[in-house]
Amino acid sequence: MNPPSTHLGSALDTETIRKDFPILARQVYGRPLVYLDNAASSQKPQAVIDSVSNYYEKDNANIHRGVHYLSQKATREYEAARKKVQGFLNAADAREIVFVRGATEGINLVAATYGRKNVGPGDEVVISAMEHHSNIVPWQLLCEEKGAKLRVIEVKDNGELDLEHYRSLLNEKTRIVSVVHVSNSLGTVNPVEQVVELAHARGIPVLLDGAQAVPHMPVDVQALDCDFYVFSGHKVYGPTGVGALYGKLPLLEAMPPYQGGGEMILTVSFEKTTYNKVPSKFEAGTPNIAGGIGLGAAIDYVQSIGLDAIAAHEAQLLAYATAGVSDIPGLRIIGTAPEKAGVLSFVLDGVHPHDIGTILDRQGVAVRAGHHCTQPIMRQFGVPATARASFALYNTLEDVDALVAGIRKILEVFA
Ligand code: 7TS
């Protein structure tokens, strides 16, 4: 049988893939769901849902502390998931993977430990103008506490990072650089290899926020040579409430603990507490065990499809969508960098982005409307908000057609 025409030329067999995601079969307002809000959170394949429910049905117990069968089984599963994250990022050692709540907690952890230890009065922290609030506010808090200064790399009008400006910001006071790998509101894929290289030439460590990168492209932290890398499980087809921080082992070992509690200690007395080894030192309290195991299943799933194929498929969707909206009168795309991942942010003359979101929603098309937790870059583009369609491996050209038809309908409503 010939595949349907819309699948021709795609790097992925979306017809088969979509069957892995039960939610995609549901309807909203009596219409088929067209889910284009993947940058906020992606849907979960049955394999991830099963792994989480299987843990609760068959293996549930606390980890790292029980001698009994279930505790040991749960511990093995959780640590196996850590190894999967290690493989996913190509980290050199599983001890370099710290389980956290998500990208937000990963950045806060680095700011609160590495940052508190290494940033002092008059020092500087470099971020970019296109950061998510979660890669701005933790550094602001640190700078306020320490009397340090936040320096911001400028972004060009097309949404590209201004590398010349970045170069000019680096100096002997710079203590850390923290930059987004892929922008959630513009879609820009940043030249993070160069970002790292320029910082390392001055001995400055670099954190990369990979929340929007790992679902869409292969990431190799050793090749990037970044010092820290963070991502969230729920954006890469895994559960909410879990994510990972990668850190180079010597850096993690030299960092003070983050939170105090069970598991992060070796010995406790009222006089002095000694701390556990990395990564346990940063994992106080009972973690999100089911989430970690589910994240492992999500990584298995994504790898079984292949990140190169996913990237090629989403590039096709983005190109098709960009062409599809190009002749819509009054539509402006926000973020037109040459290197983009599957994000289409746009505004329409005379229509508030929230109205775009609401009218599309009534047609079954889910997009995000808002500032996407990136208020500074919205301000630079002179808009309070955008409507944003963001693509995932299960999206099809028909989904894009539904989006474009939906936008045209908005024009009719507002005509
Ligand atoms: N960094 C980037 C680049 C993000 O896009 C997000 C979430 C985060 C960090 C924070 O991730 P969390 O899982 O810890 O919350 N971005 C979005 C978004 O674009 N729409 O909803 C959440």
mmCIF file of C-alpha atoms in Angstrom, residues 21-178:
data_model
loop_
_atom_site.group_PDB
_atom_site.id
_atom_site.type_symbol
_atom_site.label_atom_id
_atom_site.label_comp_id
_atom_site.label_asym_id
_atom_site.label_seq_id
_atom_site.Cartn_x
_atom_site.Cartn_y
_atom_site.Cartn_z
ATOM 1 C CA PHE A 21 0.348 8.187 21.653
ATOM 2 C CA PRO A 22 -3.167 7.386 22.938
ATOM 3 C CA ILE A 23 -4.078 11.033 23.581
ATOM 4 C CA LEU A 24 -3.707 11.872 19.887
ATOM 5 C CA ALA A 25 -6.813 9.818 19.150
ATOM 6 C CA ARG A 26 -9.035 12.007 21.307
ATOM 7 C CA GLN A 27 -11.206 14.843 20.179
ATOM 8 C CA VAL A 28 -11.646 18.335 21.593
ATOM 9 C CA TYR A 29 -14.887 20.241 20.911
ATOM 10 C CA GLY A 30 -15.892 17.336 18.690
ATOM 11 C CA ARG A 31 -12.868 17.814 16.441
ATOM 12 C CA PRO A 32 -9.670 15.790 16.137
ATOM 13 C CA LEU A 33 -6.952 17.119 18.411
ATOM 14 C CA VAL A 34 -4.170 18.963 16.592
ATOM 15 C CA TYR A 35 -1.548 19.299 19.295
ATOM 16 C CA LEU A 36 0.982 22.022 18.513
ATOM 17 C CA ASP A 37 2.004 23.040 22.029
ATOM 18 C CA ASN A 38 4.905 20.649 22.337
ATOM 19 C CA ALA A 39 7.379 23.253 23.559
ATOM 20 C CA ALA A 40 5.242 23.646 26.668
ATOM 21 C CA SER A 41 4.904 19.890 27.179
ATOM 22 C CA SER A 42 4.864 16.976 24.780
ATOM 23 C CA GLN A 43 2.455 14.023 24.819
ATOM 24 C CA LYS A 44 3.450 10.620 26.207
ATOM 25 C CA PRO A 45 3.763 7.357 24.308
ATOM 26 C CA GLN A 46 2.101 4.251 25.731
ATOM 27 C CA ALA A 47 5.551 2.863 26.626
ATOM 28 C CA VAL A 48 6.119 5.759 29.059
ATOM 29 C CA ILE A 49 2.614 5.533 30.526
ATOM 30 C CA ASP A 50 3.088 1.773 30.969
ATOM 31 C CA SER A 51 6.478 2.109 32.608
ATOM 32 C CA VAL A 52 5.102 4.536 35.197
ATOM 33 C CA SER A 53 2.016 2.435 35.962
ATOM 34 C CA ASN A 54 4.076 -0.750 35.918
ATOM 35 C CA TYR A 55 6.348 0.717 38.581
ATOM 36 C CA TYR A 56 3.371 1.525 40.823
ATOM 37 C CA GLU A 57 1.659 -1.788 40.105
ATOM 38 C CA LYS A 58 4.631 -4.093 40.513
ATOM 39 C CA ASP A 59 7.795 -2.454 41.876
ATOM 40 C CA ASN A 60 6.776 0.413 44.151
ATOM 41 C CA ALA A 61 9.173 0.919 47.071
ATOM 42 C CA ASN A 62 11.600 3.562 48.266
ATOM 43 C CA ILE A 63 15.064 3.368 46.765
ATOM 44 C CA HIS A 64 18.658 3.281 47.994
ATOM 45 C CA ARG A 65 17.694 2.288 51.521
ATOM 46 C CA GLY A 66 15.834 -0.989 51.597
ATOM 47 C CA VAL A 67 17.296 -4.475 51.858
ATOM 48 C CA HIS A 68 14.054 -5.974 50.649
ATOM 49 C CA TYR A 69 13.289 -7.218 47.162
ATOM 50 C CA LEU A 70 11.093 -4.360 45.944
ATOM 51 C CA SER A 71 13.402 -1.643 47.186
ATOM 52 C CA GLN A 72 16.304 -3.243 45.406
ATOM 53 C CA LYS A 73 14.276 -3.698 42.232
ATOM 54 C CA ALA A 74 13.094 -0.052 42.282
ATOM 55 C CA THR A 75 16.670 1.095 42.925
ATOM 56 C CA ARG A 76 17.940 -0.919 39.963
ATOM 57 C CA GLU A 77 15.265 0.553 37.682
ATOM 58 C CA TYR A 78 15.950 4.098 38.848
ATOM 59 C CA GLU A 79 19.713 3.742 38.430
ATOM 60 C CA ALA A 80 19.186 2.119 35.034
ATOM 61 C CA ALA A 81 17.268 5.263 34.061
ATOM 62 C CA ARG A 82 20.240 7.369 35.148
ATOM 63 C CA LYS A 83 22.423 5.334 32.799
ATOM 64 C CA LYS A 84 19.928 5.933 30.000
ATOM 65 C CA VAL A 85 20.174 9.682 30.573
ATOM 66 C CA GLN A 86 23.950 9.329 30.548
ATOM 67 C CA GLY A 87 23.794 7.574 27.178
ATOM 68 C CA PHE A 88 21.247 10.065 25.856
ATOM 69 C CA LEU A 89 23.567 13.014 26.545
ATOM 70 C CA ASN A 90 26.719 10.972 25.934
ATOM 71 C CA ALA A 91 28.068 11.908 29.355
ATOM 72 C CA ALA A 92 31.292 10.147 30.281
ATOM 73 C CA ASP A 93 30.044 8.863 33.634
ATOM 74 C CA ALA A 94 26.613 8.134 35.161
ATOM 75 C CA ARG A 95 27.702 10.038 38.291
ATOM 76 C CA GLU A 96 27.572 13.183 36.171
ATOM 77 C CA ILE A 97 23.782 12.871 35.928
ATOM 78 C CA VAL A 98 21.793 14.421 38.773
ATOM 79 C CA PHE A 99 18.038 13.827 38.764
ATOM 80 C CA VAL A 100 16.126 17.050 39.374
ATOM 81 C CA ARG A 101 12.545 18.269 38.972
ATOM 82 C CA GLY A 102 13.299 19.707 35.565
ATOM 83 C CA ALA A 103 15.358 22.319 33.746
ATOM 84 C CA THR A 104 14.254 24.980 36.236
ATOM 85 C CA GLU A 105 15.551 23.091 39.226
ATOM 86 C CA GLY A 106 18.755 22.160 37.406
ATOM 87 C CA ILE A 107 19.595 25.826 36.804
ATOM 88 C CA ASN A 108 18.612 26.801 40.345
ATOM 89 C CA LEU A 109 20.842 24.032 41.680
ATOM 90 C CA VAL A 110 23.877 25.308 39.779
ATOM 91 C CA ALA A 111 23.197 28.934 40.728
ATOM 92 C CA ALA A 112 22.704 28.026 44.389
ATOM 93 C CA THR A 113 25.779 25.794 44.692
ATOM 94 C CA TYR A 114 28.409 26.526 42.042
ATOM 95 C CA GLY A 115 27.186 30.118 41.860
ATOM 96 C CA ARG A 116 27.135 30.790 45.600
ATOM 97 C CA LYS A 117 30.592 29.321 45.965
ATOM 98 C CA ASN A 118 32.252 30.995 42.994
ATOM 99 C CA VAL A 119 30.486 34.309 42.395
ATOM 100 C CA GLY A 120 31.378 37.256 44.601
ATOM 101 C CA PRO A 121 30.962 41.039 44.762
ATOM 102 C CA GLY A 122 31.791 42.728 41.463
ATOM 103 C CA ASP A 123 31.823 39.432 39.542
ATOM 104 C CA GLU A 124 29.732 38.919 36.430
ATOM 105 C CA VAL A 125 27.312 36.283 35.178
ATOM 106 C CA VAL A 126 26.570 36.191 31.440
ATOM 107 C CA ILE A 127 23.207 35.088 30.039
ATOM 108 C CA SER A 128 21.443 36.016 26.784
ATOM 109 C CA ALA A 129 18.444 38.200 25.980
ATOM 110 C CA MET A 130 16.468 35.187 24.748
ATOM 111 C CA GLU A 131 16.540 33.194 27.991
ATOM 112 C CA HIS A 132 13.515 31.592 29.584
ATOM 113 C CA HIS A 133 12.763 33.201 32.964
ATOM 114 C CA SER A 134 14.158 30.064 34.593
ATOM 115 C CA ASN A 135 17.587 30.971 33.198
ATOM 116 C CA ILE A 136 17.293 34.613 34.254
ATOM 117 C CA VAL A 137 15.791 34.770 37.726
ATOM 118 C CA PRO A 138 18.080 32.245 39.512
ATOM 119 C CA TRP A 139 21.087 34.288 38.326
ATOM 120 C CA GLN A 140 19.414 37.552 39.327
ATOM 121 C CA LEU A 141 18.815 36.159 42.796
ATOM 122 C CA LEU A 142 22.456 35.107 42.987
ATOM 123 C CA CYS A 143 23.723 38.475 41.740
ATOM 124 C CA GLU A 144 21.524 40.346 44.220
ATOM 125 C CA GLU A 145 22.775 38.206 47.074
ATOM 126 C CA LYS A 146 26.433 38.522 46.100
ATOM 127 C CA GLY A 147 26.581 42.049 44.729
ATOM 128 C CA ALA A 148 27.472 40.617 41.319
ATOM 129 C CA LYS A 149 26.347 41.848 37.917
ATOM 130 C CA LEU A 150 24.184 40.158 35.287
ATOM 131 C CA ARG A 151 25.441 40.811 31.732
ATOM 132 C CA VAL A 152 23.120 40.058 28.827
ATOM 133 C CA ILE A 153 24.191 38.990 25.328
ATOM 134 C CA GLU A 154 22.229 40.891 22.722
ATOM 135 C CA VAL A 155 20.003 39.165 20.195
ATOM 136 C CA LYS A 156 19.804 40.358 16.585
ATOM 137 C CA ASP A 157 16.519 41.307 14.928
ATOM 138 C CA ASN A 158 16.202 37.897 13.280
ATOM 139 C CA GLY A 159 16.587 36.139 16.642
ATOM 140 C CA GLU A 160 20.238 35.183 16.306
ATOM 141 C CA LEU A 161 22.635 35.522 19.201
ATOM 142 C CA ASP A 162 25.084 38.417 18.652
ATOM 143 C CA LEU A 163 28.388 36.586 19.028
ATOM 144 C CA GLU A 164 30.429 39.759 18.668
ATOM 145 C CA HIS A 165 28.575 41.271 21.592
ATOM 146 C CA TYR A 166 29.051 38.030 23.532
ATOM 147 C CA ARG A 167 32.779 38.168 22.907
ATOM 148 C CA SER A 168 32.887 41.736 24.205
ATOM 149 C CA LEU A 169 31.135 40.756 27.451
ATOM 150 C CA LEU A 170 33.636 38.093 28.486
ATOM 151 C CA ASN A 171 36.312 39.398 30.829
ATOM 152 C CA GLU A 172 38.282 38.532 33.957
ATOM 153 C CA LYS A 173 35.207 39.173 36.132
ATOM 154 C CA THR A 174 33.004 36.644 34.288
ATOM 155 C CA ARG A 175 32.384 33.630 36.541
ATOM 156 C CA ILE A 176 29.851 31.647 34.512
ATOM 157 C CA VAL A 177 27.969 31.784 31.197
ATOM 158 C CA SER A 178 24.441 30.345 31.045
#
